[in-house]
């Protein structure tokens, strides 16, 4: 089953940290990829109009934000940029784009890239 998921958090949607699902604010399920992609594209256009900035990572992971829209992080003791994430996933996992990329939550040395809460 495919899911189109909207998140709101201090993390872009390609960071699949252990607790990433806590940031979900909207979710819609689809049996067919084509239907999910159509809905994803509709939301993408809507968010492009609502937000100043965006960044896209394949496959079908997008972050939108307005500079200065912040979320306070208790663990970091600071305010962090807030992102609205848009993703199309299958069974809550990143779609396989055939690239066999490393896990995005670690750098080339295998060290975690995130705020103190995730380390």
XYZ file of C-alpha atoms in Angstrom:
119
model
C 0.000 0.000 0.000
C 1.204 3.512 -0.847
C 0.915 6.494 1.454
C 1.093 10.202 0.706
C 2.196 11.747 3.969
C 2.469 15.347 5.124
C 4.702 16.045 8.107
C 5.468 19.131 10.163
C 8.682 19.040 12.152
C 12.252 20.289 12.441
C 13.398 17.521 10.087
C 13.090 17.295 6.330
C 11.108 14.219 5.242
C 14.115 12.220 4.020
C 15.403 11.807 7.582
C 13.699 8.581 8.542
C 14.647 8.779 12.216
C 13.127 6.247 14.598
C 10.355 8.664 15.637
C 9.726 10.268 12.212
C 6.048 9.245 12.197
C 5.348 11.484 15.204
C 5.509 14.452 12.805
C 2.682 13.186 10.567
C -0.156 15.701 10.273
C -1.921 14.186 7.270
C -1.912 10.799 5.590
C -3.817 9.287 2.698
C -3.522 5.647 1.586
C -3.676 4.296 -1.959
C -3.677 0.843 -3.508
C -2.133 2.072 -6.759
C 0.988 4.132 -7.293
C -0.634 6.216 -10.058
C -3.387 7.420 -7.723
C -0.893 8.223 -4.984
C 1.353 10.132 -7.406
C -1.575 12.201 -8.667
C -2.468 13.227 -5.102
C 1.212 13.904 -4.277
C 1.440 16.200 -7.329
C -1.672 18.122 -6.248
C -0.245 18.747 -2.784
C 3.150 19.623 -4.253
C 1.638 22.414 -6.359
C -0.376 23.670 -3.393
C 2.709 23.772 -1.125
C 4.794 25.494 -3.828
C 2.334 28.378 -3.671
C 2.238 28.472 0.149
C 5.957 28.361 0.942
C 8.966 30.493 -0.004
C 11.487 27.671 -0.253
C 11.598 24.009 -1.203
C 14.074 21.180 -1.553
C 13.405 17.899 -3.304
C 15.143 14.561 -2.948
C 14.360 11.518 -5.017
C 12.246 9.600 -4.905
C 9.258 11.834 -4.124
C 10.467 13.418 -0.881
C 9.976 17.195 -0.635
C 10.477 19.797 2.077
C 8.825 23.211 2.075
C 9.478 26.087 4.464
C 9.335 29.797 5.148
C 12.467 31.291 6.677
C 11.887 32.256 10.280
C 9.115 29.734 10.923
C 10.682 27.943 13.875
C 10.015 25.025 16.224
C 11.538 24.931 19.694
C 13.584 21.811 20.392
C 13.745 20.966 24.115
C 16.670 18.573 23.646
C 18.662 21.118 21.640
C 17.518 24.075 23.759
C 17.107 26.178 20.628
C 14.683 27.021 17.884
C 15.041 25.096 14.637
C 13.657 25.697 11.165
C 10.184 24.176 10.718
C 9.554 22.099 7.595
C 6.391 20.861 5.997
C 7.351 17.542 4.474
C 5.615 15.804 1.603
C 6.413 12.205 0.797
C 5.122 9.329 -1.225
C 6.155 6.075 0.439
C 5.262 2.414 0.297
C 4.400 0.733 3.598
C 5.948 3.724 5.417
C 9.347 3.214 3.779
C 11.186 5.239 1.168
C 10.432 4.076 -2.362
C 13.225 2.066 -3.977
C 14.641 4.286 -6.712
C 17.229 1.708 -7.720
C 20.112 3.822 -6.463
C 20.811 1.769 -3.323
C 21.739 4.956 -1.472
C 23.057 4.799 2.054
C 20.721 5.536 4.899
C 20.227 9.316 4.898
C 20.402 9.506 8.693
C 24.153 8.842 8.719
C 27.085 10.441 6.974
C 29.844 8.588 5.128
C 31.520 7.741 8.437
C 28.319 6.239 9.824
C 27.877 9.062 12.347
C 24.345 10.273 13.002
C 23.479 13.633 11.448
C 20.863 15.361 13.599
C 20.151 17.304 16.729
C 20.993 15.903 20.177
C 17.575 14.303 20.523
C 18.423 11.682 17.879
C 21.935 10.864 19.003
